Amino acid sequence: MAVADRLYFRRRIANSAGLVFATASTIFGLFWLAWILWTTFFNGIAALNLDLFSKMTPPPGEDGGLLNAFVGSAMMCAVAILIGAPIGIAAGTYLAEYAKKSRFGEAIRFFNDILLSAPSIVLGMFIYTIVVRPLGHYSALSGALALALIVLPVVVRTTDEMLKLVPSTMREAGLSLGVPQWKVTVQVLYRAALPGIVTGILLALARISGETAPLLFTAFDNQFWSTNIGQPMASVPVVIYKFALSPYAGWKSLAWAGALIVTLFVLTLSLISRAILLRNKVPND
């Protein structure tokens, strides 16, 4: 009994030490997160006004807003999603339904994971090399292509995993009725996996909405109003980067306001993604 008691006592000590370390690590991470959110909110809320959404980015010493940057970010993110999401869904479907255990499928997953973890600035430099330099100028389309490369691996991974979670009995039921496999995938599997796929697209959108590095090499910036995707275009992350480094108080205030808007946008997308998953999880429990 003495040996057993000592062993039990050591295990309790180890368990308590692990619990204390895990709790302290959680508090440490939440502290910095709360500090960052509070600083962004405190400095950004003071700069929120109607001019922020109705005026162009101003020259030094004048009042203005971020209208052209908001429109530019929205256009580039929309084009990036339109390019990356369909390709990602198609690739994820191929991996889940047609290349489940093949070596080729595993190789694609491996390279997709590398692309998923690749620094965004590398993707921006890649687009700069193959698109911007041959064209001879920056453009919003180049920025959208760089963002699409960030969207692509996220959607591929999400689609692949969500389709794997669909019970195989649903596939067998459709095929046993003589339905072609492509129709089973489109009309049965996609419906079952739709919440997860949509969540992946929203998370990809949340990720690219705050990307700065790839846009510096592709879309660059534009001080004026522009909706021509073939020309340089302003974006909120790039404007935040430029204004935050400036010595002008007005620019710094707009940078904080832009940072607050981007933060709220990302948090909103995250909450919507969580709500979609929970709404579709409850009926199945």
CSV table of C-alpha atoms in Angstrom, one decimal:
chain,number,residue,atom,x,y,z
A,1,MET,CA,0.0,0.0,0.0
A,2,ALA,CA,2.8,2.4,0.7
A,3,VAL,CA,4.2,2.0,-2.8
A,4,ALA,CA,0.7,2.5,-4.3
A,5,ASP,CA,0.1,5.6,-2.1
A,6,ARG,CA,3.4,7.2,-3.2
A,7,LEU,CA,2.7,6.5,-6.9
A,8,TYR,CA,-0.8,8.0,-6.5
A,9,PHE,CA,0.7,11.0,-4.7
A,10,ARG,CA,3.2,11.6,-7.4
A,11,ARG,CA,0.5,11.4,-10.1
A,12,ARG,CA,-1.6,13.9,-8.2
A,13,ILE,CA,1.3,16.3,-8.0
A,14,ALA,CA,2.1,15.9,-11.7
A,15,ASN,CA,-1.6,16.4,-12.6
A,16,SER,CA,-1.8,19.5,-10.4
A,17,ALA,CA,1.4,20.9,-11.9
A,18,GLY,CA,0.1,20.3,-15.4
A,19,LEU,CA,-3.3,21.9,-14.6
A,20,VAL,CA,-1.6,25.0,-13.1
A,21,PHE,CA,0.7,25.3,-16.1
A,22,ALA,CA,-2.2,25.0,-18.6
A,23,THR,CA,-4.3,27.5,-16.7
A,24,ALA,CA,-1.4,30.0,-16.4
A,25,SER,CA,-0.7,29.6,-20.2
A,26,THR,CA,-4.4,30.3,-21.0
A,27,ILE,CA,-4.5,33.4,-18.8
A,28,PHE,CA,-1.2,34.6,-20.2
A,29,GLY,CA,-2.6,34.3,-23.8
A,30,LEU,CA,-6.0,35.8,-22.9
A,31,PHE,CA,-4.3,38.8,-21.2
A,32,TRP,CA,-2.4,39.8,-24.3
A,33,LEU,CA,-5.5,39.2,-26.5
A,34,ALA,CA,-7.6,41.4,-24.2
A,35,TRP,CA,-4.9,44.1,-24.1
A,36,ILE,CA,-4.6,44.2,-27.9
A,37,LEU,CA,-8.4,44.3,-28.4
A,38,TRP,CA,-8.8,47.0,-25.7
A,39,THR,CA,-6.0,49.1,-27.2
A,40,THR,CA,-7.5,48.8,-30.7
A,41,PHE,CA,-11.0,49.6,-29.5
A,42,PHE,CA,-9.9,52.6,-27.3
A,43,ASN,CA,-7.8,54.2,-30.0
A,44,GLY,CA,-10.1,53.3,-32.9
A,45,ILE,CA,-13.5,54.3,-31.4
A,46,ALA,CA,-12.3,57.9,-31.1
A,47,ALA,CA,-11.7,58.1,-34.9
A,48,LEU,CA,-15.0,56.6,-36.0
A,49,ASN,CA,-17.3,59.0,-37.8
A,50,LEU,CA,-19.2,59.4,-41.0
A,51,ASP,CA,-16.2,60.9,-42.8
A,52,LEU,CA,-14.4,57.5,-42.3
A,53,PHE,CA,-16.9,55.9,-44.7
A,54,SER,CA,-17.6,58.8,-47.0
A,55,LYS,CA,-14.3,60.5,-47.8
A,56,MET,CA,-11.1,59.4,-49.5
A,57,THR,CA,-7.7,58.9,-47.8
A,58,PRO,CA,-6.5,62.4,-47.2
A,59,PRO,CA,-3.1,64.1,-47.8
A,60,PRO,CA,-1.1,65.0,-44.8
A,61,GLY,CA,-2.7,67.7,-42.6
A,62,GLU,CA,-6.2,67.3,-43.9
A,63,ASP,CA,-9.3,65.5,-42.8
A,64,GLY,CA,-10.5,62.4,-44.7
A,65,GLY,CA,-11.6,58.8,-44.5
A,66,LEU,CA,-11.0,55.4,-45.8
A,67,LEU,CA,-13.8,55.0,-48.4
A,68,ASN,CA,-11.5,54.1,-51.3
A,69,ALA,CA,-9.6,51.7,-49.1
A,70,PHE,CA,-12.8,49.9,-48.0
A,71,VAL,CA,-14.0,49.6,-51.5
A,72,GLY,CA,-10.6,48.4,-52.7
A,73,SER,CA,-10.4,45.7,-50.0
A,74,ALA,CA,-13.9,44.6,-50.7
A,75,MET,CA,-13.3,44.3,-54.4
A,76,MET,CA,-10.0,42.4,-54.0
A,77,CYS,CA,-11.3,40.1,-51.3
A,78,ALA,CA,-14.4,39.3,-53.4
A,79,VAL,CA,-12.4,38.5,-56.5
A,80,ALA,CA,-10.0,36.4,-54.4
A,81,ILE,CA,-13.0,34.4,-53.1
A,82,LEU,CA,-14.5,34.0,-56.5
A,83,ILE,CA,-11.2,32.6,-57.8
A,84,GLY,CA,-10.0,30.6,-54.8
A,85,ALA,CA,-13.2,29.1,-53.4
A,86,PRO,CA,-14.5,27.2,-56.5
A,87,ILE,CA,-11.0,25.8,-57.3
A,88,GLY,CA,-10.6,24.9,-53.6
A,89,ILE,CA,-13.9,23.1,-53.5
A,90,ALA,CA,-13.2,21.2,-56.7
A,91,ALA,CA,-9.7,20.2,-55.4
A,92,GLY,CA,-11.1,19.2,-52.0
A,93,THR,CA,-13.8,17.1,-53.6
A,94,TYR,CA,-11.3,15.3,-55.7
A,95,LEU,CA,-9.1,14.5,-52.7
A,96,ALA,CA,-12.1,13.3,-50.6
A,97,GLU,CA,-14.0,11.3,-53.3
A,98,TYR,CA,-11.5,10.3,-56.0
A,99,ALA,CA,-8.1,10.2,-54.4
A,100,LYS,CA,-8.9,9.0,-50.9
A,101,LYS,CA,-5.9,6.7,-50.4
A,102,SER,CA,-3.8,7.2,-53.5
A,103,ARG,CA,-0.2,8.4,-53.3
A,104,PHE,CA,-1.1,11.2,-55.7
A,105,GLY,CA,-3.8,12.4,-53.3
A,106,GLU,CA,-1.4,12.3,-50.3
A,107,ALA,CA,1.1,14.3,-52.3
A,108,ILE,CA,-1.5,16.9,-53.1
A,109,ARG,CA,-2.4,17.1,-49.4
A,110,PHE,CA,1.2,17.5,-48.4
A,111,PHE,CA,1.8,20.3,-50.8
A,112,ASN,CA,-1.5,21.9,-49.8
A,113,ASP,CA,-0.3,21.9,-46.2
A,114,ILE,CA,2.9,23.6,-47.3
A,115,LEU,CA,1.0,26.2,-49.1
A,116,LEU,CA,-1.3,26.6,-46.1
A,117,SER,CA,1.6,27.5,-43.9
A,118,ALA,CA,3.6,29.5,-46.4
A,119,PRO,CA,4.2,33.1,-45.4
A,120,SER,CA,1.9,35.5,-47.3
A,121,ILE,CA,4.8,37.7,-48.3
A,122,VAL,CA,6.2,34.7,-50.3
A,123,LEU,CA,2.9,34.3,-52.2
A,124,GLY,CA,2.9,38.1,-52.9
A,125,MET,CA,6.5,37.9,-54.3
A,126,PHE,CA,5.5,34.9,-56.4
A,127,ILE,CA,2.6,36.9,-58.0
A,128,TYR,CA,4.9,39.9,-58.3
A,129,THR,CA,7.3,37.8,-60.3
A,130,ILE,CA,4.8,36.1,-62.7
A,131,VAL,CA,2.2,38.8,-63.0
A,132,VAL,CA,3.3,42.3,-61.9
A,133,ARG,CA,6.7,42.3,-63.6
A,134,PRO,CA,5.6,41.0,-67.0
A,135,LEU,CA,2.7,43.6,-67.0
A,136,GLY,CA,5.0,46.4,-65.9
A,137,HIS,CA,2.7,47.8,-63.2
A,138,TYR,CA,0.8,47.0,-60.0
A,139,SER,CA,-2.9,46.2,-60.2
A,140,ALA,CA,-5.8,45.1,-58.0
A,141,LEU,CA,-6.1,41.9,-60.0
A,142,SER,CA,-2.6,41.0,-59.0
A,143,GLY,CA,-3.5,41.6,-55.4
A,144,ALA,CA,-6.6,39.4,-55.7
A,145,LEU,CA,-4.5,36.6,-57.2
A,146,ALA,CA,-2.1,36.8,-54.3
A,147,LEU,CA,-5.1,36.6,-51.9
A,148,ALA,CA,-6.6,33.8,-53.8
A,149,LEU,CA,-3.5,31.7,-53.2
A,150,ILE,CA,-4.1,32.2,-49.5
A,151,VAL,CA,-7.8,31.3,-49.8
A,152,LEU,CA,-7.1,28.2,-51.9
A,153,PRO,CA,-5.4,25.9,-49.4
A,154,VAL,CA,-7.9,26.8,-46.6
A,155,VAL,CA,-10.9,25.9,-48.8
A,156,VAL,CA,-9.2,22.7,-50.1
A,157,ARG,CA,-8.4,21.5,-46.5
A,158,THR,CA,-11.9,22.4,-45.2
A,159,THR,CA,-13.7,20.7,-48.1
A,160,ASP,CA,-11.6,17.6,-47.9
A,161,GLU,CA,-12.2,17.2,-44.2
A,162,MET,CA,-15.9,18.0,-44.3
A,163,LEU,CA,-16.6,15.5,-47.1
A,164,LYS,CA,-14.7,12.9,-45.2
A,165,LEU,CA,-17.1,13.4,-42.2
A,166,VAL,CA,-20.2,12.6,-44.4
A,167,PRO,CA,-21.2,9.0,-43.6
A,168,SER,CA,-20.4,6.5,-46.3
A,169,THR,CA,-23.9,5.1,-46.1
A,170,MET,CA,-25.2,8.3,-47.8
A,171,ARG,CA,-22.8,7.6,-50.8
A,172,GLU,CA,-23.8,3.9,-50.9
A,173,ALA,CA,-27.6,4.8,-50.8
A,174,GLY,CA,-27.2,7.2,-53.7
A,175,LEU,CA,-25.1,4.8,-55.8
A,176,SER,CA,-27.4,1.8,-55.1
A,177,LEU,CA,-30.2,3.8,-56.7
A,178,GLY,CA,-28.2,4.1,-59.9
A,179,VAL,CA,-27.3,7.8,-59.4
A,180,PRO,CA,-24.0,8.8,-61.0
A,181,GLN,CA,-21.2,9.5,-58.6
A,182,TRP,CA,-21.0,13.2,-59.7
A,183,LYS,CA,-24.7,13.7,-59.0
A,184,VAL,CA,-24.4,12.0,-55.6
A,185,THR,CA,-21.5,14.4,-54.8
A,186,VAL,CA,-23.4,17.5,-55.9
A,187,GLN,CA,-26.9,16.7,-54.6
A,188,VAL,CA,-26.1,14.7,-51.5
A,189,LEU,CA,-22.6,15.1,-50.2
A,190,TYR,CA,-22.4,18.9,-50.8
A,191,ARG,CA,-25.7,19.4,-49.0
A,192,ALA,CA,-24.4,17.5,-46.0
A,193,ALA,CA,-21.1,19.2,-45.9
A,194,LEU,CA,-22.3,22.7,-46.9
A,195,PRO,CA,-22.1,24.2,-43.4
A,196,GLY,CA,-18.4,23.2,-43.0
A,197,ILE,CA,-17.5,24.3,-46.5
A,198,VAL,CA,-19.1,27.7,-46.0
A,199,THR,CA,-17.3,28.0,-42.7
A,200,GLY,CA,-14.0,27.4,-44.4
A,201,ILE,CA,-14.7,30.1,-47.0
A,202,LEU,CA,-15.7,32.6,-44.3
A,203,LEU,CA,-12.5,31.8,-42.3
A,204,ALA,CA,-10.4,32.2,-45.5
A,205,LEU,CA,-12.2,35.6,-46.1
A,206,ALA,CA,-11.4,36.6,-42.5
A,207,ARG,CA,-7.7,35.7,-43.0
A,208,ILE,CA,-7.2,37.6,-46.3
A,209,SER,CA,-9.1,40.7,-45.0
A,210,GLY,CA,-6.1,41.7,-42.9
A,211,GLU,CA,-3.3,40.7,-45.2
A,212,THR,CA,-0.8,43.5,-45.9
A,213,ALA,CA,2.4,41.9,-47.2
A,214,PRO,CA,1.1,40.3,-50.5
A,215,LEU,CA,-0.7,43.6,-51.4
A,216,LEU,CA,2.5,45.6,-51.0
A,217,PHE,CA,4.0,43.6,-53.9
A,218,THR,CA,0.9,43.4,-56.1
A,219,ALA,CA,-1.9,46.0,-55.6
A,220,PHE,CA,0.3,48.5,-53.9
A,221,ASP,CA,-1.8,51.6,-53.1
A,222,ASN,CA,-3.8,54.4,-54.6
A,223,GLN,CA,-4.5,57.7,-52.9
A,224,PHE,CA,-7.6,58.3,-55.1
A,225,TRP,CA,-10.9,56.6,-55.9
A,226,SER,CA,-10.5,53.7,-58.3
A,227,THR,CA,-12.6,50.7,-59.2
A,228,ASN,CA,-10.4,49.6,-62.1
A,229,ILE,CA,-8.9,46.2,-61.1
A,230,GLY,CA,-6.3,46.6,-63.8
A,231,GLN,CA,-4.7,49.5,-61.9
A,232,PRO,CA,-3.2,50.0,-58.4
A,233,MET,CA,-5.9,50.2,-55.8
A,234,ALA,CA,-6.0,51.2,-52.1
A,235,SER,CA,-6.8,48.6,-49.4
A,236,VAL,CA,-7.4,48.9,-45.7
A,237,PRO,CA,-4.4,46.8,-44.5
A,238,VAL,CA,-1.9,48.7,-46.7
A,239,VAL,CA,-3.4,52.1,-45.7
A,240,ILE,CA,-3.1,51.1,-42.0
A,241,TYR,CA,0.5,50.1,-42.5
A,242,LYS,CA,1.3,53.4,-44.3
A,243,PHE,CA,-0.6,55.7,-42.0
A,244,ALA,CA,0.7,54.0,-38.8
A,245,LEU,CA,4.3,54.6,-39.8
A,246,SER,CA,3.6,58.3,-40.5
A,247,PRO,CA,4.3,61.2,-38.1
A,248,TYR,CA,0.9,62.8,-38.8
A,249,ALA,CA,-1.7,62.6,-36.0
A,250,GLY,CA,-4.6,62.5,-38.5
A,251,TRP,CA,-3.1,59.6,-40.4
A,252,LYS,CA,-2.4,57.7,-37.2
A,253,SER,CA,-6.0,58.2,-36.0
A,254,LEU,CA,-7.3,56.8,-39.3
A,255,ALA,CA,-5.0,53.8,-39.0
A,256,TRP,CA,-6.5,53.0,-35.6
A,257,ALA,CA,-10.0,53.4,-37.0
A,258,GLY,CA,-9.1,51.1,-39.9
A,259,ALA,CA,-7.6,48.5,-37.5
A,260,LEU,CA,-10.8,48.6,-35.4
A,261,ILE,CA,-13.0,48.0,-38.5
A,262,VAL,CA,-10.8,45.1,-39.7
A,263,THR,CA,-10.8,43.6,-36.2
A,264,LEU,CA,-14.6,43.8,-35.9
A,265,PHE,CA,-15.0,42.3,-39.4
A,266,VAL,CA,-12.8,39.3,-38.5
A,267,LEU,CA,-14.6,38.8,-35.2
A,268,THR,CA,-18.0,39.0,-36.9
A,269,LEU,CA,-17.0,36.4,-39.5
A,270,SER,CA,-15.7,34.1,-36.8
A,271,LEU,CA,-18.9,34.4,-34.9
A,272,ILE,CA,-21.0,33.7,-38.0
A,273,SER,CA,-18.8,30.7,-38.8
A,274,ARG,CA,-19.3,29.4,-35.3
A,275,ALA,CA,-23.0,30.0,-35.4
A,276,ILE,CA,-23.3,28.1,-38.7
A,277,LEU,CA,-21.5,25.1,-37.3
A,278,LEU,CA,-23.5,25.0,-34.0
A,279,ARG,CA,-26.8,25.5,-35.8
A,280,ASN,CA,-26.2,22.4,-37.9
A,281,LYS,CA,-24.7,20.4,-35.1
A,282,VAL,CA,-27.6,20.6,-32.7
A,283,PRO,CA,-30.2,18.8,-34.8
A,284,ASN,CA,-27.8,15.8,-35.2
A,285,ASP,CA,-27.2,15.4,-31.5
